[in-house]
mmCIF file of C-alpha atoms in Angstrom:
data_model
loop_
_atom_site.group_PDB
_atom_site.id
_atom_site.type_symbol
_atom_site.label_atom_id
_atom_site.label_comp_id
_atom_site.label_asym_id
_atom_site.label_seq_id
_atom_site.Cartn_x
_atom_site.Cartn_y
_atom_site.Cartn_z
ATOM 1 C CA UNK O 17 -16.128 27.834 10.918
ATOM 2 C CA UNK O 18 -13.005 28.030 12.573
ATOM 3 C CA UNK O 19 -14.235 29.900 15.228
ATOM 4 C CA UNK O 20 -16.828 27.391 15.701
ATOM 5 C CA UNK O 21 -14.442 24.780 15.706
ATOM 6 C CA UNK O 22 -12.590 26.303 18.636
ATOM 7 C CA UNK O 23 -15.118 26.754 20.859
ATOM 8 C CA UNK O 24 -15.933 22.793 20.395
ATOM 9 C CA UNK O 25 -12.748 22.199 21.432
ATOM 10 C CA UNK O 26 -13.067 23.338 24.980
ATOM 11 C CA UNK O 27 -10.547 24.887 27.923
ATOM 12 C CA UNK O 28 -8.147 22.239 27.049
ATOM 13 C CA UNK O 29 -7.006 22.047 23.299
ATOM 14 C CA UNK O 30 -4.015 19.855 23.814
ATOM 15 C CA UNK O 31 -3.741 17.025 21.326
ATOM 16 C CA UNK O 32 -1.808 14.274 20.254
ATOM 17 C CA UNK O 33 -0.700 13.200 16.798
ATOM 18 C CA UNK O 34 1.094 9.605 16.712
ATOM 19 C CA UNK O 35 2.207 8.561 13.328
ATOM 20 C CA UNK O 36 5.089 7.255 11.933
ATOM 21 C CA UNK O 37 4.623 8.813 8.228
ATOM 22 C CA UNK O 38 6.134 11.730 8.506
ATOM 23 C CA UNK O 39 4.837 13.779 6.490
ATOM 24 C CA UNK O 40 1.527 13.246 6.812
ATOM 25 C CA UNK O 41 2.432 14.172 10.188
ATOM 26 C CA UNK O 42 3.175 17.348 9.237
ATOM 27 C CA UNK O 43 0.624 18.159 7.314
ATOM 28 C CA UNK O 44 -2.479 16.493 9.948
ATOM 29 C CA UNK O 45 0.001 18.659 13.069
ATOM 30 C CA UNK O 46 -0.220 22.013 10.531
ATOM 31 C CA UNK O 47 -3.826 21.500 9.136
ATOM 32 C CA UNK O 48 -4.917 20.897 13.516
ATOM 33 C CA UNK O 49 -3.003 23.543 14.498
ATOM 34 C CA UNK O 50 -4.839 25.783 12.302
ATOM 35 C CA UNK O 51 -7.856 24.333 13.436
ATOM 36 C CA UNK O 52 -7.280 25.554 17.232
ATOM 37 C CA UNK O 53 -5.601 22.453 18.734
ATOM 38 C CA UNK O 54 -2.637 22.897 20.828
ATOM 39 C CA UNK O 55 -0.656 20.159 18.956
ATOM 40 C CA UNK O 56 2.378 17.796 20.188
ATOM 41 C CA UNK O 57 3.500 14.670 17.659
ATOM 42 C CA UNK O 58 5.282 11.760 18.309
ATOM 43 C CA UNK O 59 6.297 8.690 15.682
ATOM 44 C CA UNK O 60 6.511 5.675 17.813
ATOM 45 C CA UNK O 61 4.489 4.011 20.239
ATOM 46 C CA UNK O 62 7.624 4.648 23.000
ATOM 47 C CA UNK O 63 8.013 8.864 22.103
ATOM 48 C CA UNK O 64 4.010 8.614 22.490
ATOM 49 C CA UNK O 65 3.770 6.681 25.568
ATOM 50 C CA UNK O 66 6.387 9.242 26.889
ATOM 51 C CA UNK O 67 4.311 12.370 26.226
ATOM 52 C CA UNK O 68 1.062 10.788 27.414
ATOM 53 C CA UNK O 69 2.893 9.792 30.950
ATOM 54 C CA UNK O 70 4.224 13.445 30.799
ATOM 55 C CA UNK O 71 1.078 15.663 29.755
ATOM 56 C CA UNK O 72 -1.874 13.234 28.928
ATOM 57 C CA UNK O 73 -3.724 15.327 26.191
ATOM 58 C CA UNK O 74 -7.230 16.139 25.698
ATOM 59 C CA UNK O 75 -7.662 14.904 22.316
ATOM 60 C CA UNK O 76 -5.257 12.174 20.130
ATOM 61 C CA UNK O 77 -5.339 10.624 17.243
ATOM 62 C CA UNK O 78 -3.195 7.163 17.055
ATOM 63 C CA UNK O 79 -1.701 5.250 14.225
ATOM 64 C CA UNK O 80 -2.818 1.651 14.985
ATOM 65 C CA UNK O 81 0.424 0.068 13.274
ATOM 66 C CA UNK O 82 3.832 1.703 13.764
ATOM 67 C CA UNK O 83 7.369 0.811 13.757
ATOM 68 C CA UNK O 84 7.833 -0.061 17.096
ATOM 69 C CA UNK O 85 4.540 -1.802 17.669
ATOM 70 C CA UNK O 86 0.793 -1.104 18.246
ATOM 71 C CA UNK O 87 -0.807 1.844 17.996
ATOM 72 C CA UNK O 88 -3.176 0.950 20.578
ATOM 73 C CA UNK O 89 -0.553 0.289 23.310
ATOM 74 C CA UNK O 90 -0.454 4.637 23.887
ATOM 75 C CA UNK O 91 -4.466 3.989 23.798
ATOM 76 C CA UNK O 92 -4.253 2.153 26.443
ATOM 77 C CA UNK O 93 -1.808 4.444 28.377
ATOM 78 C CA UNK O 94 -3.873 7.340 27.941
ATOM 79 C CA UNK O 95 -6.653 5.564 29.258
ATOM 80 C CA UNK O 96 -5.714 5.216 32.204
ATOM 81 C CA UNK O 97 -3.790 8.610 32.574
ATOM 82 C CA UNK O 98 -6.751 10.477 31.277
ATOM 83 C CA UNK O 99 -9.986 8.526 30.636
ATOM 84 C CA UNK O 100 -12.006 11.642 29.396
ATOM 85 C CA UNK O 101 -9.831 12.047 26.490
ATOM 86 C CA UNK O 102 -11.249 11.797 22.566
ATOM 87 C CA UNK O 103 -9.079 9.370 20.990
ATOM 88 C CA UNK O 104 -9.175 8.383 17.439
ATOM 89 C CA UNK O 105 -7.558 5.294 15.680
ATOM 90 C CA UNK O 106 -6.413 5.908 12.285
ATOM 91 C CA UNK O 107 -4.801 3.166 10.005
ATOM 92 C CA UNK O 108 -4.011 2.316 6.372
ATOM 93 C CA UNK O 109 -5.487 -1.357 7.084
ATOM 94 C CA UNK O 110 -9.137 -1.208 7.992
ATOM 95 C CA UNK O 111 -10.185 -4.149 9.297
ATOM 96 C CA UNK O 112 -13.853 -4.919 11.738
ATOM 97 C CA UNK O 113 -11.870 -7.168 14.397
ATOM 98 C CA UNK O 114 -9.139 -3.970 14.527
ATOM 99 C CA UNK O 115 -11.710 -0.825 14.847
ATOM 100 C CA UNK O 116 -13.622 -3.090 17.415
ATOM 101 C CA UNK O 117 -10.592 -4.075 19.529
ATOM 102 C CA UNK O 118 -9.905 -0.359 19.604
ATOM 103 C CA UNK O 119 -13.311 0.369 20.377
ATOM 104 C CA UNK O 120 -12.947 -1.572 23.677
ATOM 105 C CA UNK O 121 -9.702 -0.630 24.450
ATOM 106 C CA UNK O 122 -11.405 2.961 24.747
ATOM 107 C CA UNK O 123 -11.247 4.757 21.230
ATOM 108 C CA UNK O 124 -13.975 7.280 20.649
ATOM 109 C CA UNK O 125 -13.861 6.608 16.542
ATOM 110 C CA UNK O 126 -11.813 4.636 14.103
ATOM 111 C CA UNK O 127 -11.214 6.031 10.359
ATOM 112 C CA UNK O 128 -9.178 4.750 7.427
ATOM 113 C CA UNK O 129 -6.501 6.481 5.710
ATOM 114 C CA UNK O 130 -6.841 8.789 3.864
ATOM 115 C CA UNK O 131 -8.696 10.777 6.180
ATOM 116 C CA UNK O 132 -8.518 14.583 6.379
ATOM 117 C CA UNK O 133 -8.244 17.000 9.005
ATOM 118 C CA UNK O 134 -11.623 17.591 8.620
ATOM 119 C CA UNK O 135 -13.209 13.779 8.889
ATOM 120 C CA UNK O 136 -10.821 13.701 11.982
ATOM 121 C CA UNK O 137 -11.685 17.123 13.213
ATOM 122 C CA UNK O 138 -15.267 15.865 13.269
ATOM 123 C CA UNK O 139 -14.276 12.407 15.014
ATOM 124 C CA UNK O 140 -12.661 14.324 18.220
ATOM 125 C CA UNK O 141 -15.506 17.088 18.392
ATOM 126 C CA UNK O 142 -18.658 14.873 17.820
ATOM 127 C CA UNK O 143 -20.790 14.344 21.243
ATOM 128 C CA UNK O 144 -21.209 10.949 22.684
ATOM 129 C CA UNK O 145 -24.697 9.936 21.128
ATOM 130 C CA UNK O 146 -23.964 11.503 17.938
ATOM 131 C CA UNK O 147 -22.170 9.717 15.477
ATOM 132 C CA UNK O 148 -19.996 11.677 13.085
ATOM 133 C CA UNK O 149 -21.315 12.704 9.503
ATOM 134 C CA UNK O 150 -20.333 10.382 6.722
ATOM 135 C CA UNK O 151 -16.995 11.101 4.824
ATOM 136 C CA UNK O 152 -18.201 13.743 1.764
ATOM 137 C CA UNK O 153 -15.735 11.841 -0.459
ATOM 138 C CA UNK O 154 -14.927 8.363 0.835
ATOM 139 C CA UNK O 155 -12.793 5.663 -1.031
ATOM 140 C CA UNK O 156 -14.224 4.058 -4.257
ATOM 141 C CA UNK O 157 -14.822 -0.084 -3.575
ATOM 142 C CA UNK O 158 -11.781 0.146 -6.234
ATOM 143 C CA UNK O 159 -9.643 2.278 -4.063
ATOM 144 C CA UNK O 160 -10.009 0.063 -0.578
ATOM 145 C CA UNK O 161 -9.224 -3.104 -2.586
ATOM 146 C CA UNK O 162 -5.917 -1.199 -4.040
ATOM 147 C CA UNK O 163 -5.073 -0.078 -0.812
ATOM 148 C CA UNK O 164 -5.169 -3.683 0.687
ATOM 149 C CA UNK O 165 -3.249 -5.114 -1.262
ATOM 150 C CA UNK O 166 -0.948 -2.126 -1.267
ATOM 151 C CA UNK O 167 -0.939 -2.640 2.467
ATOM 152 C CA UNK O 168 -0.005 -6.905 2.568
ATOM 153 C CA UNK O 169 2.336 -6.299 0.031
ATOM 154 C CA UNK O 170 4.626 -3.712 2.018
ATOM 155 C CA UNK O 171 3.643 -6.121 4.937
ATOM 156 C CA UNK O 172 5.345 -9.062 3.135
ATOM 157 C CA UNK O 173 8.366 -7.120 2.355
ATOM 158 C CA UNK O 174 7.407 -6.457 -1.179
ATOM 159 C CA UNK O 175 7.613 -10.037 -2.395
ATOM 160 C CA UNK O 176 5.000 -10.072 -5.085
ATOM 161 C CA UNK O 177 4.960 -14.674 -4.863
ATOM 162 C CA UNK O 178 4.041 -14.124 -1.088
ATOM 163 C CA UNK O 179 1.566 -11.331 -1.433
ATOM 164 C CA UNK O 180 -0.434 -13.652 -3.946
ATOM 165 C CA UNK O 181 0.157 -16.135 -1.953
ATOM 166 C CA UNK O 182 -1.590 -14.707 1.091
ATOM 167 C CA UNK O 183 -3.936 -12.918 -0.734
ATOM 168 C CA UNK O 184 -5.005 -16.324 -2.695
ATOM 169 C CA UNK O 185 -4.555 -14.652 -5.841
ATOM 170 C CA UNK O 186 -2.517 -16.096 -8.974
ATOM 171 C CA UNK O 187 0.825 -14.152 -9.092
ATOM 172 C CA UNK O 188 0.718 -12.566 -12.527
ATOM 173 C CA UNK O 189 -2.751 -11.220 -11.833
ATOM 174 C CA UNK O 190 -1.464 -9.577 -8.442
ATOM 175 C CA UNK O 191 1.508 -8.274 -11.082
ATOM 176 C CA UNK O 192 -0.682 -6.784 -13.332
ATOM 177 C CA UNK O 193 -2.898 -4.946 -10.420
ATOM 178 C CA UNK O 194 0.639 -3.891 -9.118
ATOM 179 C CA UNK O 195 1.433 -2.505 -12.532
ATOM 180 C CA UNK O 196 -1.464 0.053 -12.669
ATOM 181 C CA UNK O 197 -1.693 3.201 -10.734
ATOM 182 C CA UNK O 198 -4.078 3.371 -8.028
ATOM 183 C CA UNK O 199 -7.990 4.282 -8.518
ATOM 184 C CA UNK O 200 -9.196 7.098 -7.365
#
């Protein structure tokens, strides 16, 4: 497989990881790197930017929300620098009106954390008219709803009044969800 991997990958096997959890950095950089690709990572929107101007990569893969801003900004960057690159969007916060802004901003594919080397290996590699195959294991309807409010929680600074608040959820029921571990 990993032969077959590498010869999908082409001449050029330069790719970029941005993400600002390190280490799931690590492990996505160690897992491609195995995989063939000639990996560089960066964990802001500015390092990325920088390495893109520098040596605009074949392939990347792109946290849409980061520290220091948008994901898509270094999108947009390689875009221009290199318009036959595979980019992927990945984020922790699935949402249509993200995955279609990315989409037009020039995205080949947009997954949700968790993804795995391989779901993402298969994003980059898959042709233009073929879509991807479907995730073997994707996230129970239990797990996405967890991981939402997971996400506006650490977005409101882990105010539990707010997050119900925005949410429109009574508090103590938003406790009690926050109590239990996640689904699987």
């Amino acid at each position: 497989m990993a032969e077959a991997v590498q010869s999908a990958i082409g001449p050029d096997p330069s790719l970029l990881l941005v993400d600002d959890d390190e280490p799931f950095l690590r492990r996505l950089a160690k897992a491609m790197e195995k995989r063939g690709f000639a990996v560089e990572t960066a964990d802001s929107v500015a390092s990325g930017q920088a390495i893109v101007s520098a040596r605009p990569p074949a392939y990347a893969v792109v946290d849409l929300r980061l520290e220091d801003g948008n994901g898509l900004d270094v999108v947009e960057v390689l875009r221009e620098k290199r318009p036959d690159s595979r980019i992927v969007v990945l984020t922790g916060y699935g949402a249509i009106a993200t995955a279609v802004a990315a989409v037009k901003i020039g995205a080949t594919d947009y997954l949700s954390k968790p993804a795995d080397a391989t779901d993402i290996t298969n994003a980059l590699l898959a042709g233009d008219d073929a879509l991807p195959p479907p995730p073997d294991n994707p996230m129970s309807a239990d797990r996405v709803r967890w991981e939402h409010i997971q996400r506006v929680y650490e977005l409101c600074d882990r105010n539990v009044s707010e997050t119900a608040r925005r949410l429109n959820m009574h508090r103590r029921t938003l406790q009690r969800i926050l109590a239990k571990r996640s689904p699987k």
